[in-house]
mmCIF file of C-alpha atoms in Angstrom:
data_model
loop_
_atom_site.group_PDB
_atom_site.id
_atom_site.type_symbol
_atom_site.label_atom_id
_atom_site.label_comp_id
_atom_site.label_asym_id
_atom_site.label_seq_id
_atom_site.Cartn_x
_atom_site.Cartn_y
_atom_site.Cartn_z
ATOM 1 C CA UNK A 1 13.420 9.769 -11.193
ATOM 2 C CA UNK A 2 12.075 6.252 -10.373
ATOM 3 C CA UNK A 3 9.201 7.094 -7.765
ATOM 4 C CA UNK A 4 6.113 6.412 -5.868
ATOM 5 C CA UNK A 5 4.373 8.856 -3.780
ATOM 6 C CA UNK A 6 1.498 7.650 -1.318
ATOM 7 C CA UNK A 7 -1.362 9.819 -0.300
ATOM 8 C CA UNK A 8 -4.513 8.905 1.275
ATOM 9 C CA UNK A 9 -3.599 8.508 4.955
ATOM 10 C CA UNK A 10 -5.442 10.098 7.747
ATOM 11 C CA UNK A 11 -7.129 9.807 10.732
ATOM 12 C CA UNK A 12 -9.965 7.609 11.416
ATOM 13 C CA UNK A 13 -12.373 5.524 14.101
ATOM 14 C CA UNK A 14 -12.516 1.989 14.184
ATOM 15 C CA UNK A 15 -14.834 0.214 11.624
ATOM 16 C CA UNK A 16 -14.239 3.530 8.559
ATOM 17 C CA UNK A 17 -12.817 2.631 5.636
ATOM 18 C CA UNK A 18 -9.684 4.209 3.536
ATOM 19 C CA UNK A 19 -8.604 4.293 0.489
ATOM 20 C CA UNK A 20 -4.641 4.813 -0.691
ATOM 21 C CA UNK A 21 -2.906 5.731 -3.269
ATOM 22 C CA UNK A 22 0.243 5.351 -4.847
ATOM 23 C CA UNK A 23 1.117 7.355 -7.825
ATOM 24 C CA UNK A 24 4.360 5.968 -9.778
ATOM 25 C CA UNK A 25 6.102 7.871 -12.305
ATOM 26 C CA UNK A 26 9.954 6.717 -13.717
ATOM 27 C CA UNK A 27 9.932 3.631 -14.779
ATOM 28 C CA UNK A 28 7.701 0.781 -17.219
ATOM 29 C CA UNK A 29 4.480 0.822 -14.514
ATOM 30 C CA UNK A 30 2.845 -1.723 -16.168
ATOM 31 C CA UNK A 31 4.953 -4.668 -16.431
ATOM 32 C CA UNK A 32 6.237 -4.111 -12.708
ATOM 33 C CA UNK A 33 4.879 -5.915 -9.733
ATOM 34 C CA UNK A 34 3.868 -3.253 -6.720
ATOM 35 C CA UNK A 35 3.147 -4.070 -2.774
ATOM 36 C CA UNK A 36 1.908 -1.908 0.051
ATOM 37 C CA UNK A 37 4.014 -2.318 3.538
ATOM 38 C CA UNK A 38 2.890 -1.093 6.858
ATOM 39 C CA UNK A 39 5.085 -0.555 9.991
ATOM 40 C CA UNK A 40 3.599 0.085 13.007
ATOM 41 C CA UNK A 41 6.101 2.108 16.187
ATOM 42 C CA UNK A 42 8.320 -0.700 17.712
ATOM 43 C CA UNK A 43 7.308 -3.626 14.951
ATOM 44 C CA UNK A 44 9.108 -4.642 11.945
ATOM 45 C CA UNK A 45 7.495 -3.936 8.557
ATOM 46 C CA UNK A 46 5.461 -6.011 7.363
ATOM 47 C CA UNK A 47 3.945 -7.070 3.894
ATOM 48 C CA UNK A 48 -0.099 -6.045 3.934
ATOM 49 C CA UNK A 49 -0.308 -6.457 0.165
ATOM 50 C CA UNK A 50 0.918 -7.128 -3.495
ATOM 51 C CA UNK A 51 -0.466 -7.014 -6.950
ATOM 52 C CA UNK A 52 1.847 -8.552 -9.889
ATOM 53 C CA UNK A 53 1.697 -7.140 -13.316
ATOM 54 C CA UNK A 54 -0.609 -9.498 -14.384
ATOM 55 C CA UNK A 55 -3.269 -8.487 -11.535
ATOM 56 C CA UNK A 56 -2.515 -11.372 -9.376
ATOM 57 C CA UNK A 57 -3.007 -10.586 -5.824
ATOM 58 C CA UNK A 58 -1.848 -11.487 -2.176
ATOM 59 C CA UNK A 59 -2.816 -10.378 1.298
ATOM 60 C CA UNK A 60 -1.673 -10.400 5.084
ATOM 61 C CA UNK A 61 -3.966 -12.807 6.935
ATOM 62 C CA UNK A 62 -4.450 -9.803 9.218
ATOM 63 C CA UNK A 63 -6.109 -7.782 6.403
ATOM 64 C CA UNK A 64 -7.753 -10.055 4.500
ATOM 65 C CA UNK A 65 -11.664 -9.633 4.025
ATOM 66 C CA UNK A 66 -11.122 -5.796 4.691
ATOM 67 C CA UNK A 67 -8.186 -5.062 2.144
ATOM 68 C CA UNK A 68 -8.784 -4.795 -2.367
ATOM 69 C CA UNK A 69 -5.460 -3.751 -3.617
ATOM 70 C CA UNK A 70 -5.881 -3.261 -7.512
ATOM 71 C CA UNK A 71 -4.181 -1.268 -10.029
ATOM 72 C CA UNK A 72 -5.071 1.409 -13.011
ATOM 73 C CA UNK A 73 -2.075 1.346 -15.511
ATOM 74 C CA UNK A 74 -3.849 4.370 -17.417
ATOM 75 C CA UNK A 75 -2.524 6.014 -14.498
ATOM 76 C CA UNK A 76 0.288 4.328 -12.790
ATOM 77 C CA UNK A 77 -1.782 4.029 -9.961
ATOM 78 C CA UNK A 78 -2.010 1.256 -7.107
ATOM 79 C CA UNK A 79 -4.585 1.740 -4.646
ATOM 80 C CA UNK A 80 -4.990 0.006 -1.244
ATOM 81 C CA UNK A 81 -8.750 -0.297 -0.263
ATOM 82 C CA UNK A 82 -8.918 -0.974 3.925
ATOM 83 C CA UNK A 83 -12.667 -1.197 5.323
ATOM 84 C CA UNK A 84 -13.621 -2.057 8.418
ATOM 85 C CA UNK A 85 -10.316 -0.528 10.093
ATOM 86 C CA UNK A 86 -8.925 -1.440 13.707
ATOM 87 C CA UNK A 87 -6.488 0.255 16.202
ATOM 88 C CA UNK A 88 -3.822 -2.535 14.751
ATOM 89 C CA UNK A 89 -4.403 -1.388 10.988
ATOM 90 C CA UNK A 90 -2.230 1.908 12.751
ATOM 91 C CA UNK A 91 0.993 2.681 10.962
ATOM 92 C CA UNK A 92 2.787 4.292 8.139
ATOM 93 C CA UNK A 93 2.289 2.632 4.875
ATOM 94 C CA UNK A 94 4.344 2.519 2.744
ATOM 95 C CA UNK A 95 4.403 1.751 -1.594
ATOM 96 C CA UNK A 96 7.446 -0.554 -3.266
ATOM 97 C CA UNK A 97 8.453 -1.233 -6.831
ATOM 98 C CA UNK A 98 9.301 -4.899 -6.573
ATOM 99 C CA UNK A 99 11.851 -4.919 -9.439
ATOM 100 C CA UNK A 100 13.907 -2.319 -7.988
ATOM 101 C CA UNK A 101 13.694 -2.443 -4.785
ATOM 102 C CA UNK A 102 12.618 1.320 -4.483
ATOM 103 C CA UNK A 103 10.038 2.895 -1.443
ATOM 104 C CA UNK A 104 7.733 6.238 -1.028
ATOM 105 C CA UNK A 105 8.144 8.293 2.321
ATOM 106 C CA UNK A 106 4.851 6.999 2.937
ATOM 107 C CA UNK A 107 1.728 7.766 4.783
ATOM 108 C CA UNK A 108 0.207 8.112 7.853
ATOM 109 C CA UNK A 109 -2.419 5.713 9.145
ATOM 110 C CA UNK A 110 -4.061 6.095 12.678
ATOM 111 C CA UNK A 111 -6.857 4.768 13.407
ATOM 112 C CA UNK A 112 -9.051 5.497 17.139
ATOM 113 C CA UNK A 113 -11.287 3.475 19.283
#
């Protein structure tokens, strides 16, 4: 019953923009810290972003300038804001509650040149 579902993914050229979402549901939303993921085929995954419960915020060095995570607690909602997307930005991102260690199947990013 603790979940997060992403949506938003698709299929882009370089320099669009995209916006994610990550709908929670099971658990206290607002007092839990959330971070987006990305892993790309062959790579590791890798942090892109994370927004505490308090709104602080942190980014990859490879997204930042073209990434705004943020967060509606009216909704249980964290959204990933990408402009400006490259081939590189191409993987399957992914939502995590912090606190318990808990992902979404994620979504697809792919982004062509």
């Amino acid at each position: 019953q603790v979940q997060v579902v992403e949506s938003g993914g698709g299929s882009v050229q370089a320099g669009g923009s995209l916006k994610l979402s990550c709908e929670a549901s099971g658990f206290p939303f607002g007092i839990s810290d959330m971070a987006w993921y990305r892993q790309a085929p062959g790579k590791q995954r890798e942090l892109v972003a994370g927004i505490t419960a308090t709104g602080n915020t942190n980014y990859a060095s490879s997204v930042k300038g073209r990434c705004a995570i943020s967060r509606d607690n009216a909704k249980d909602t964290v959204l990933l804001q990408i402009d400006n997307l490259k081939a590189e930005d191409t993987a399957v991102y992914y939502c995590k509650i912090l606190r318990y260690g808990v992902w979404g199947r994620g979504t697809q990013v792919t982004v062509s040149s």
